[in-house]
Each structure stands twice: as structure tokens, then as C-alpha cells.
Amino acid sequence: MMRHYLQIKDQYKDCVLFYRLGDFYEMFFDDAKEVSALLDLTLTGRDCGLEERAPMCGIPFHAADTYIARLVALGKKVAICEQLSDPATSKGMVDRDVVRVVSAGTLIEDELLDERSNNFIACAYKSGEECAVAYTDITTGEFCVSSFSGGNCVSEAGENLVKLSPAEIIVNDEFLLAARDCPVLKYNSLPSFSCYVPWAFTVRRAENSLLEQFQTKTLAPFGIAGKDIAISACGALVEYLRETQKHALKNLDGLKYLNGRKTMMLDSIAIKNLELTKTLYEGKKRGSLLWLLDKTQTGMGARLLTNLILNPLNSREEICFRLDGVEELFNATVIRIGIAETLKGIRDIERIAGKISNNNLTPRDCENLALSLAIVPSLKFQLTGFSSPVLMKIVSELHELSEIRDLLKATIVENAPVAVKDGGFIREGYNKDLDEFRRIRDGGAGMIAEMETRERDATGIKNLKIKYNRVFGYMIEVTNSFKDKVPYHYQRRQTIANAERYVTDELKEVEEKILTSEERSIKLELAIFEDVKSALADNISKLKELAQAIAFLDCLVSFAAVSKERNYCKPQIGPLGGPLKIIDGRHPVVEALSKERFVPNDTTMDGKDTSIMIITGPNMAGKSTYMRQTALIVLMAHLGCFVPAKSAEIPVTDRIFTRVGASDNLILDQSTFMVEMTEVASIILNATPDSLLILDEVGRGTSTFDGLSIAWAVLEHLAQKIKAKTLFATHYHELTELEDKIEGVKNYKVTVKEAAGTVIFLRKIMRGGANKSFGIEVAKLAGVPAEVTARAKEILKKLEKNDIARGAAQTEEIAVSEEEPSLSEIEKILSELDLDNLSPMQAFMVLSDLSEKVKR
Ligand code: ADP
């Protein structure tokens, strides 16, 4: 057995091997040492023909799922080696083999999966200047691939991976090597890459894997014929899954080639900064756009919604197609609420379909499927009054599958169990033999009791008993005092202290019936279940289409419900590069979360008169809220959702770029300024006139003059060369001079009111540049003690009066001085300066003052 263990272990070196021995999974040697430490299990030993005992630890087989889940969460892969022959009937060693390798990307157990999000496994492949990313969720059968070429291919593939956030990633060597120098991959947390065998990526091998998987003659139907890079990535992924899952993965029956698919480009920075699926600082769903828009009733809908939000459309037709459906649902409040109620009753048909293919379907799943299918007709009925093409299309895909539904209803009991092996899930009345077996099994006790009374009467032995024993089965027990009354046809079996035990032919017959009927009934149930499963498997593509239609309907209903509840409006979608005009726009999430009344604002950019808005105003005034609100409104329109505004005209936009505040890359060894400039570089290189740019405080990460110059030059470039619609918030008031110098640049300010030494934020955007920072007032509002803010005011006044020398001298009096006494006057002034808080003008004054002093 140990030899066999070692053979198997050799094939699964990168996995923890769970080796089934009776009621336990055992681990040996290094696996045992490692896992006992990780999971806090007792490490024991076992003689195995070697000099020393082999380290060993084990877990009971029925509790394996939780241990596997913990190991997988720790980044381990677990190979499960089962007993394949029945130990009771096999001679010599029991057959054992690995039946499945469980890893983070190949989980199929309901308890280990989040119903509302996908569990993707991805494969990234690089060859020369080309990359491809293939991914799938084996629980749903979604299978897609994208390819990228050119000098940026690795970072584009990286963006794709970040967006997917897969649970597991396999790669080829070349990709792994290139990933080390790719910032996107370095600074986003992804699971570590594992290299897969090179031959799996060779085009011919990969192509064959795919043809075999899809049972087709060519890859043309999937759009990847001749696309070697994509074929390699997909083929290797299928190969890996077959190798680890050990079965044909029937639900991977097709593939989507995503290149050329109509979606807006959204990079990981924009996804993060606009807080599309989680918040920037806490990483929570609450407070994200997804959280706001998610009123889906099903897991399928929730998973699709994340996908829709991360892949906004970029074709006017497709956006309007969705919007018209949302509008109909928006207007029909009563029906919409009814539909949402109906959707609530529908279970995860998509994952049930996945289980049919993965062969881990349970009777409980069948019951859930039957319940869900029973709801489909009423869902269809509720949609009858609608006429928008998108809803009509959904209706046409809501397959009732009545034969399947009837079959499930006829076969599976109510409150069906999750486990198959104990039987008890096939309905009474479906199969005569089964009913008979069960009757005998259940009637067994009665039959024995009845025989006992009959034998007592016939023999006159008053204390005659029929007993059951595991070794000898049913026996008639007669105490020694009645031995002489035992009839001839009793056959003696066993003698015990004060009694004898007998059997009769009749008893043997009954015993046979009772014992085998249980076994037979379970066997028959399993056979019936197999038939049910194969009927389901024949309908897998219909089931998947039904699941997708329900998921999509769920999302549209969710859009409509949020839009109605929050009083959103239907946006007019303009052509690529057309004018942007939002009247009374609001930030959807700030509005939903804040107790303050949200002050709406307009955004008007026609791309000619105004293509760049320079936005100034004190901190906390609402600049970044305003910019994000514009970006979110544009994005929501591209989802086909209504938007938080009184009215909105939104042009089709190819990409939204953001550069907002310090990002959390800071922790990962890059300076704030470096991060900022990398993001600025990417914007300058990739933005087009049809993009929307959100730039917050560009240049803040460096010294004042540097920062101002960079911000100035970037603005000039954006306005003159790129001409993309840009919102540019800045604390450099000097930039407002650009309005008169460059066409298309307009100044805006977020208004505040000054009253009694404090500021009141009015939150209204108006034309014009702000002329004061109100930094000290804001500091006061933030709780900086009056002592300090008062002193700051004094210093400010002096600075403004160009009275630097005295200001510095006085500061010295108050500050606890740590200076060397030998400093010159100029050195003293310089050491007192707080460059970060000087405006360029003030800095210039300091400089001219110093220069004067030197000259004097
Ligand atoms: P800035 O970028 O100018 O420093 P923010 O955009 O971060 O300011 O806004 C600060 C706070 O003001 C936000 O957290 C939000 O709660 C509130 N706020 C911003 N804009 C509005 C608005 N239009 N109506 C109501 N509250 C707002």
C-alpha cells in the first residue's frame, strides 16, 4: 500500500494527497507534517516497512469538505485518492486512484462557493509580443478568451486578470517571466501564478483538446479558428481542468472570443477609483456602485450584474436596446414588483446546470430545479404586456422545459435530501418495484413480530423470541427450560449460556427479503436517478439559456427598481464624441449614503466650446464628488441604466480614465508621485477625443513648482492634442489663467460662503475660478485646535504681506528650536519654510525676499 501511495504521490507532487483508508483520508510524510501544522491535527506514525515510522495524520472522510476548504483557502491544492473497489468484496489490495484535484479555481461544492459571485479559473499565455487570457467558471460553464498584441500586451492581459479577479491562475513560463516587470500585475493582489506544462500550450495539442471538448470539427463557430494565441490559452485550460477534474466537464460546451466585443474600456485604476465593485479604502461592497445597483433576487442575477458593471457597452444600439427594456420595467411599477417577487423563488439554475455536467447533482438540486421551472410560466405571463425588443428576446429564451419539470415532479420527493447514497429521494408511486422493495423493508419488523407470535402459539413456548444479530442474522431463541418443545423443523445455529438459537426456512426467506430489499431499493433509486440526470443532461443548453435569460431579466429589473426608487432619469444616448449634458446630476452613492441633502449640479461639455473643465475650490468643497458623479453617470448610461439626474444627454464614450488622490499602491514600494505619474502617462498615451478623463490634483505629489508645471503642461497637452472631455480639479489657482489662453478650457469653482471666520459649503458648481483656499477654515472644521489655526492665520497674513523675515523670526520665538546656533539668517528662514503649504505666489515672494537679502 505504501508503494502505491508513493506512486500516486509522485504524480501529484504539487498537491496535498488525501489517501482514503476506510473511514479516513490519511496523509503521510511531508504532507502529514505540513497539514498537521496548518490544520492543527495530531501527527502520528505508521509502520511502513521502512526503518522509521512514516509520519501520518488523518481526517474522517465525512468531514473532509471543511478540511479541504481550509487547505484551499490557504492556497493549497488537494488531490483526493478514493477507494474504487468495495473492500468487502475485493481480494488483496483495494483499488485506489485520484478522482479529483480540488483547487481554489475548481471548487464545485455549494458550501464553498459564494452564490453571488463567480469563481473563475484563468489561464494566461504569452508568446513573443502576444498574450491571451482564457477563463472559465466550471460551476456555470461560462468560458471566454481575449487576446492582446503589441508592446503592452502583458499589461493589457494583466488588466484583464485584475478585472476578473480569478481564484486561480495558470500561466506559461514566458508569461510568468514577463509578469515580474508588469506594474499592473505587481501592484494588484492576485493569487500566485502556477506554471503549467509547456506541451499543453502547443497549438496542435491545444486545438485538439478544444475540438474534443466541444465535439466539433473546427473552432470557427467560436471565432478563434487560426488565432493561435487564444487557442493555446483555452486548450491548456481545458487540459488542466480535465487532468484535475477527471471527467469531461460537459458544461464547457462552447467558448466566447471577446475581442471585438462591444464594451467600454475600463482599466483597473478606473474600476478602483470609481469604486465600481468595492470601496477604495475599505474594500467593502457597501458604498460601491455594485452595492447601490444590486437589487437582484437570484445568485445568477447578482453574478451577471458584476459582469455588466465591469463591462459597460460602447455601442449606441446595444445601450438603447437595454435602456428601452429598463424604461418599460421602470414605468410598470406593479408588474415589476411582481416580477421581482417571482424571481425570488427561482434557484440557481445556472449552477444546477453546472452540477449536471460536473456530475455532482443532488436530489435537493433536482427539487430546486423543479420548483424553479414551475415558476417560469408565470414569469413569462408577467412579461406578456411588454413590447421592447430586449424583453421580448428574454421571453423567447424563458424555456418552460415542461417535460423535464414533469419528470422531476414525478420522480423526486419533497424536502429531498442532499446525499444520494442513503436513498429515500424517489417518490412513491413512480416505480412499482421500488415501492415493493420499500414495503418489504418497512414491513420487515411487522413480519418478524407476526412470525414470533405465530411460532409461540404453534409451539406453546411462551418466551420464544426472534432476535437479530449482525453475524448470524435473524434467529429464534428458546431458553433451555423449553428445549424439549422445539419442533423438528427448527435448525440449530448457536448455543449460548442458557438458551439455544434456531432458524427455519421461512425465517431465512423473510430475512433474505428484508436485508436485500433495502439494498435493492437504494440501487434502484440510484438507477432511476441516473435516468433523470441523463434526461437533464440532454437539455443542458436549454437550461443554460434559460438561466442566462433569468439572470439578465433580474439585472434589468434591478436597474429599473433602483432607478424608480431613487428618481433617476432615462439618459439620451448621443453618438461617439457628441456633447455631454447633464442637468442636475447627483452622485448616486454619496446621495444614497449621506444624511445631508445632496446638491445637484450640471455638467455641460460640448467638446468644442468646453472640452476641459478646470475645477477649483477649497478642500472638502465637493470637487472630487462632482467629478466622480459625472464619470458614474456616464458609466451608468453605458450599462443601459437610468442615471441620477433631471435629464442627461450622454455621448458614447470609448473609455473612462481616472487619476484620483493617493492610491493604495503606496504601501507597495512606489512613491505617491511615481504612481501618479504612471497613471498620467497612461492617460496621455491612451486617451482619445471620445474618452472621458477625471483628473484630481495632478502634480500634488511633488514640490509646488514642479507640480504646477507638470499640471500646466498636462492640461495644455490634453486641451490641444487629445481634446478628450476632461474634468480637472486642482489647487493651483494659477491654472485658471489657461481659460483665456486655450480654446475649450473653462474655469469652474465649487462655491462656499464665508461667515464668521468659518466656511459654509454650498456645493454648487459655478463658472469662474476660486480665489481663496480656505485651508485654515477647513482645518478648523476638521477639529484642529483654535490655538493652532489662529497662529496659522497670523502666519498666513504675514506671508501674504511678504513679511517673511519677521514671520520666520516670530515663529522661532514660539517654536521649540532645535537649530544649530551657527545658522545664517537665510538658512534660518529656509529651515522654517513649510514648502508643502506655500502657494507658488507665496513661494515666489519668499524667493525674491531671500534674493534681496543676499544682494544687500
Ligand atoms: P473635495 O474633493 O473638494 O475635497 P469631496 O468631493 O471629497 O471634496 O467632498 C467632501 C464631502 O462633501 C463628501 O464626502 C460629501 O459627503 C460631501 N459632498 C460633496 N458634494 C456634495 C453635494 N453636491 N451635495 C451634498 N454633499 C456633498
Short mmCIF file of N, CA, C and O in Angstrom, two decimals, residues 278-335:
data_model
loop_
_atom_site.label_atom_id
_atom_site.label_comp_id
_atom_site.label_asym_id
_atom_site.label_seq_id
_atom_site.Cartn_x
_atom_site.Cartn_y
_atom_site.Cartn_z
N LYS A 278 -16.08 47.73 -5.19
CA LYS A 278 -15.79 47.85 -3.75
C LYS A 278 -15.22 49.23 -3.48
O LYS A 278 -14.73 49.91 -4.39
N THR A 279 -15.24 49.63 -2.22
CA THR A 279 -14.80 50.97 -1.90
C THR A 279 -13.27 51.03 -1.91
O THR A 279 -12.59 50.03 -1.72
N LEU A 280 -12.77 52.25 -2.16
CA LEU A 280 -11.34 52.43 -2.36
C LEU A 280 -10.55 52.11 -1.10
O LEU A 280 -9.53 51.45 -1.15
N TYR A 281 -11.01 52.60 0.03
CA TYR A 281 -10.17 52.47 1.22
C TYR A 281 -10.47 51.23 2.05
O TYR A 281 -9.58 50.61 2.58
N GLU A 282 -11.73 50.86 2.13
CA GLU A 282 -12.05 49.71 2.97
C GLU A 282 -12.23 48.42 2.18
O GLU A 282 -12.24 47.33 2.75
N GLY A 283 -12.36 48.56 0.86
CA GLY A 283 -12.52 47.37 0.04
C GLY A 283 -13.84 46.65 0.28
O GLY A 283 -13.96 45.45 0.05
N LYS A 284 -14.86 47.38 0.76
CA LYS A 284 -16.14 46.73 1.03
C LYS A 284 -17.11 46.93 -0.13
O LYS A 284 -17.02 47.91 -0.86
N LYS A 285 -18.07 46.02 -0.25
CA LYS A 285 -19.07 46.17 -1.30
C LYS A 285 -20.00 47.35 -0.98
O LYS A 285 -20.35 48.14 -1.85
N ARG A 286 -20.35 47.48 0.31
CA ARG A 286 -21.22 48.60 0.70
C ARG A 286 -20.54 49.91 0.40
O ARG A 286 -19.41 50.15 0.82
N GLY A 287 -21.21 50.77 -0.35
CA GLY A 287 -20.60 52.04 -0.74
C GLY A 287 -20.10 52.01 -2.17
O GLY A 287 -19.64 53.01 -2.69
N SER A 288 -20.19 50.86 -2.84
CA SER A 288 -19.76 50.79 -4.24
C SER A 288 -20.97 50.93 -5.15
O SER A 288 -22.12 50.85 -4.69
N LEU A 289 -20.71 51.13 -6.44
CA LEU A 289 -21.81 51.23 -7.39
C LEU A 289 -22.57 49.90 -7.45
O LEU A 289 -23.80 49.87 -7.52
N LEU A 290 -21.82 48.81 -7.39
CA LEU A 290 -22.45 47.48 -7.41
C LEU A 290 -23.45 47.35 -6.26
O LEU A 290 -24.58 46.89 -6.45
N TRP A 291 -23.03 47.79 -5.09
CA TRP A 291 -23.91 47.71 -3.92
C TRP A 291 -25.21 48.49 -4.17
O TRP A 291 -26.30 48.04 -3.90
N LEU A 292 -25.03 49.69 -4.76
CA LEU A 292 -26.19 50.55 -5.00
C LEU A 292 -27.16 49.93 -6.00
O LEU A 292 -28.38 49.98 -5.84
N LEU A 293 -26.60 49.36 -7.06
CA LEU A 293 -27.45 48.88 -8.16
C LEU A 293 -27.97 47.46 -7.93
O LEU A 293 -28.81 46.98 -8.67
N ASP A 294 -27.43 46.79 -6.91
CA ASP A 294 -27.77 45.38 -6.75
C ASP A 294 -29.07 45.18 -5.97
O ASP A 294 -29.09 45.16 -4.75
N LYS A 295 -30.14 45.04 -6.73
CA LYS A 295 -31.40 44.63 -6.11
C LYS A 295 -31.82 43.32 -6.76
O LYS A 295 -33.00 43.01 -6.89
N THR A 296 -30.84 42.56 -7.19
CA THR A 296 -31.15 41.30 -7.86
C THR A 296 -31.67 40.31 -6.83
O THR A 296 -31.34 40.36 -5.66
N GLN A 297 -32.48 39.39 -7.33
CA GLN A 297 -33.12 38.42 -6.45
C GLN A 297 -32.46 37.06 -6.51
O GLN A 297 -32.74 36.20 -5.68
N THR A 298 -31.65 36.82 -7.55
CA THR A 298 -31.05 35.49 -7.70
C THR A 298 -29.53 35.61 -7.71
O THR A 298 -28.99 36.67 -8.04
N GLY A 299 -28.87 34.51 -7.37
CA GLY A 299 -27.41 34.48 -7.44
C GLY A 299 -26.94 34.69 -8.86
O GLY A 299 -25.95 35.38 -9.12
N MET A 300 -27.69 34.13 -9.82
CA MET A 300 -27.32 34.27 -11.23
C MET A 300 -27.34 35.73 -11.63
O MET A 300 -26.45 36.22 -12.32
N GLY A 301 -28.38 36.44 -11.17
CA GLY A 301 -28.50 37.86 -11.49
C GLY A 301 -27.37 38.65 -10.85
O GLY A 301 -26.77 39.52 -11.49
N ALA A 302 -27.06 38.33 -9.61
CA ALA A 302 -26.00 39.06 -8.90
C ALA A 302 -24.66 38.89 -9.61
O ALA A 302 -23.90 39.84 -9.79
N ARG A 303 -24.39 37.66 -10.05
CA ARG A 303 -23.11 37.42 -10.73
C ARG A 303 -23.06 38.18 -12.05
O ARG A 303 -22.05 38.79 -12.41
N LEU A 304 -24.18 38.17 -12.78
CA LEU A 304 -24.20 38.85 -14.07
C LEU A 304 -24.05 40.37 -13.87
O LEU A 304 -23.37 41.04 -14.64
N LEU A 305 -24.67 40.88 -12.81
CA LEU A 305 -24.61 42.32 -12.58
C LEU A 305 -23.16 42.80 -12.42
O LEU A 305 -22.77 43.82 -13.01
N THR A 306 -22.36 42.07 -11.67
CA THR A 306 -20.94 42.44 -11.52
C THR A 306 -20.29 42.49 -12.90
O THR A 306 -19.58 43.44 -13.24
N ASN A 307 -20.57 41.48 -13.69
CA ASN A 307 -20.02 41.41 -15.03
C ASN A 307 -20.47 42.61 -15.89
O ASN A 307 -19.66 43.23 -16.58
N LEU A 308 -21.75 42.96 -15.80
CA LEU A 308 -22.25 44.08 -16.61
C LEU A 308 -21.57 45.38 -16.20
O LEU A 308 -21.19 46.19 -17.04
N ILE A 309 -21.43 45.58 -14.88
CA ILE A 309 -20.85 46.83 -14.39
C ILE A 309 -19.39 46.95 -14.82
O ILE A 309 -18.92 48.04 -15.15
N LEU A 310 -18.68 45.86 -14.85
CA LEU A 310 -17.27 45.92 -15.24
C LEU A 310 -17.08 45.96 -16.75
O LEU A 310 -15.99 46.20 -17.23
N ASN A 311 -18.14 45.70 -17.49
CA ASN A 311 -18.04 45.73 -18.95
C ASN A 311 -19.16 46.56 -19.56
O ASN A 311 -20.04 46.03 -20.24
N PRO A 312 -19.12 47.89 -19.36
CA PRO A 312 -20.18 48.72 -19.92
C PRO A 312 -20.15 48.62 -21.46
O PRO A 312 -19.10 48.37 -22.04
N LEU A 313 -21.32 48.82 -22.07
CA LEU A 313 -21.40 48.70 -23.53
C LEU A 313 -20.76 49.91 -24.19
O LEU A 313 -20.58 50.95 -23.57
N ASN A 314 -20.42 49.80 -25.47
CA ASN A 314 -19.98 51.01 -26.15
C ASN A 314 -20.61 51.14 -27.53
O ASN A 314 -20.07 51.76 -28.42
N SER A 315 -21.77 50.49 -27.67
CA SER A 315 -22.47 50.72 -28.94
C SER A 315 -23.84 51.31 -28.60
O SER A 315 -24.54 50.84 -27.70
N ARG A 316 -24.15 52.36 -29.33
CA ARG A 316 -25.37 53.09 -29.06
C ARG A 316 -26.59 52.17 -29.15
O ARG A 316 -27.50 52.22 -28.33
N GLU A 317 -26.58 51.33 -30.19
CA GLU A 317 -27.72 50.43 -30.40
C GLU A 317 -27.93 49.51 -29.20
O GLU A 317 -29.04 49.34 -28.71
N GLU A 318 -26.83 48.91 -28.77
CA GLU A 318 -26.97 47.95 -27.66
C GLU A 318 -27.40 48.64 -26.38
O GLU A 318 -28.18 48.09 -25.60
N ILE A 319 -26.86 49.85 -26.16
CA ILE A 319 -27.25 50.57 -24.94
C ILE A 319 -28.74 50.87 -24.97
O ILE A 319 -29.47 50.63 -24.01
N CYS A 320 -29.22 51.37 -26.14
CA CYS A 320 -30.64 51.72 -26.25
C CYS A 320 -31.53 50.49 -26.14
O CYS A 320 -32.63 50.56 -25.57
N PHE A 321 -31.04 49.37 -26.66
CA PHE A 321 -31.76 48.10 -26.58
C PHE A 321 -32.06 47.78 -25.11
O PHE A 321 -33.19 47.48 -24.73
N ARG A 322 -31.04 47.89 -24.27
CA ARG A 322 -31.24 47.63 -22.84
C ARG A 322 -32.10 48.71 -22.19
O ARG A 322 -33.03 48.40 -21.43
N LEU A 323 -31.76 49.97 -22.51
CA LEU A 323 -32.45 51.09 -21.86
C LEU A 323 -33.96 51.03 -22.07
O LEU A 323 -34.74 51.30 -21.16
N ASP A 324 -34.38 50.66 -23.29
CA ASP A 324 -35.81 50.61 -23.59
C ASP A 324 -36.51 49.58 -22.71
O ASP A 324 -37.64 49.79 -22.27
N GLY A 325 -35.83 48.47 -22.46
CA GLY A 325 -36.40 47.46 -21.58
C GLY A 325 -36.51 47.97 -20.15
O GLY A 325 -37.52 47.80 -19.47
N VAL A 326 -35.43 48.63 -19.71
CA VAL A 326 -35.43 49.18 -18.34
C VAL A 326 -36.55 50.21 -18.21
O VAL A 326 -37.25 50.26 -17.20
N GLU A 327 -36.75 50.99 -19.28
CA GLU A 327 -37.80 52.02 -19.24
C GLU A 327 -39.18 51.39 -19.05
O GLU A 327 -39.98 51.84 -18.23
N GLU A 328 -39.42 50.31 -19.81
CA GLU A 328 -40.73 49.66 -19.67
C GLU A 328 -40.94 49.14 -18.26
O GLU A 328 -42.01 49.29 -17.67
N LEU A 329 -39.89 48.54 -17.72
CA LEU A 329 -39.99 48.00 -16.36
C LEU A 329 -40.12 49.13 -15.33
O LEU A 329 -40.80 49.00 -14.32
N PHE A 330 -39.44 50.24 -15.61
CA PHE A 330 -39.48 51.42 -14.74
C PHE A 330 -40.91 51.94 -14.62
O PHE A 330 -41.40 52.24 -13.54
N ASN A 331 -41.58 52.00 -15.78
CA ASN A 331 -42.93 52.55 -15.80
C ASN A 331 -43.99 51.61 -15.20
O ASN A 331 -44.96 52.06 -14.63
N ALA A 332 -43.75 50.31 -15.38
CA ALA A 332 -44.78 49.36 -14.93
C ALA A 332 -44.47 48.90 -13.51
O ALA A 332 -44.11 47.74 -13.26
N THR A 333 -44.64 49.81 -12.55
CA THR A 333 -44.20 49.52 -11.18
C THR A 333 -44.81 48.24 -10.60
O THR A 333 -44.10 47.39 -10.07
N VAL A 334 -46.11 48.10 -10.73
CA VAL A 334 -46.78 46.96 -10.09
C VAL A 334 -46.29 45.64 -10.68
O VAL A 334 -45.92 44.71 -9.95
N ILE A 335 -46.23 45.60 -12.01
CA ILE A 335 -45.77 44.36 -12.64
C ILE A 335 -44.32 44.09 -12.27
O ILE A 335 -43.93 42.96 -11.99
#
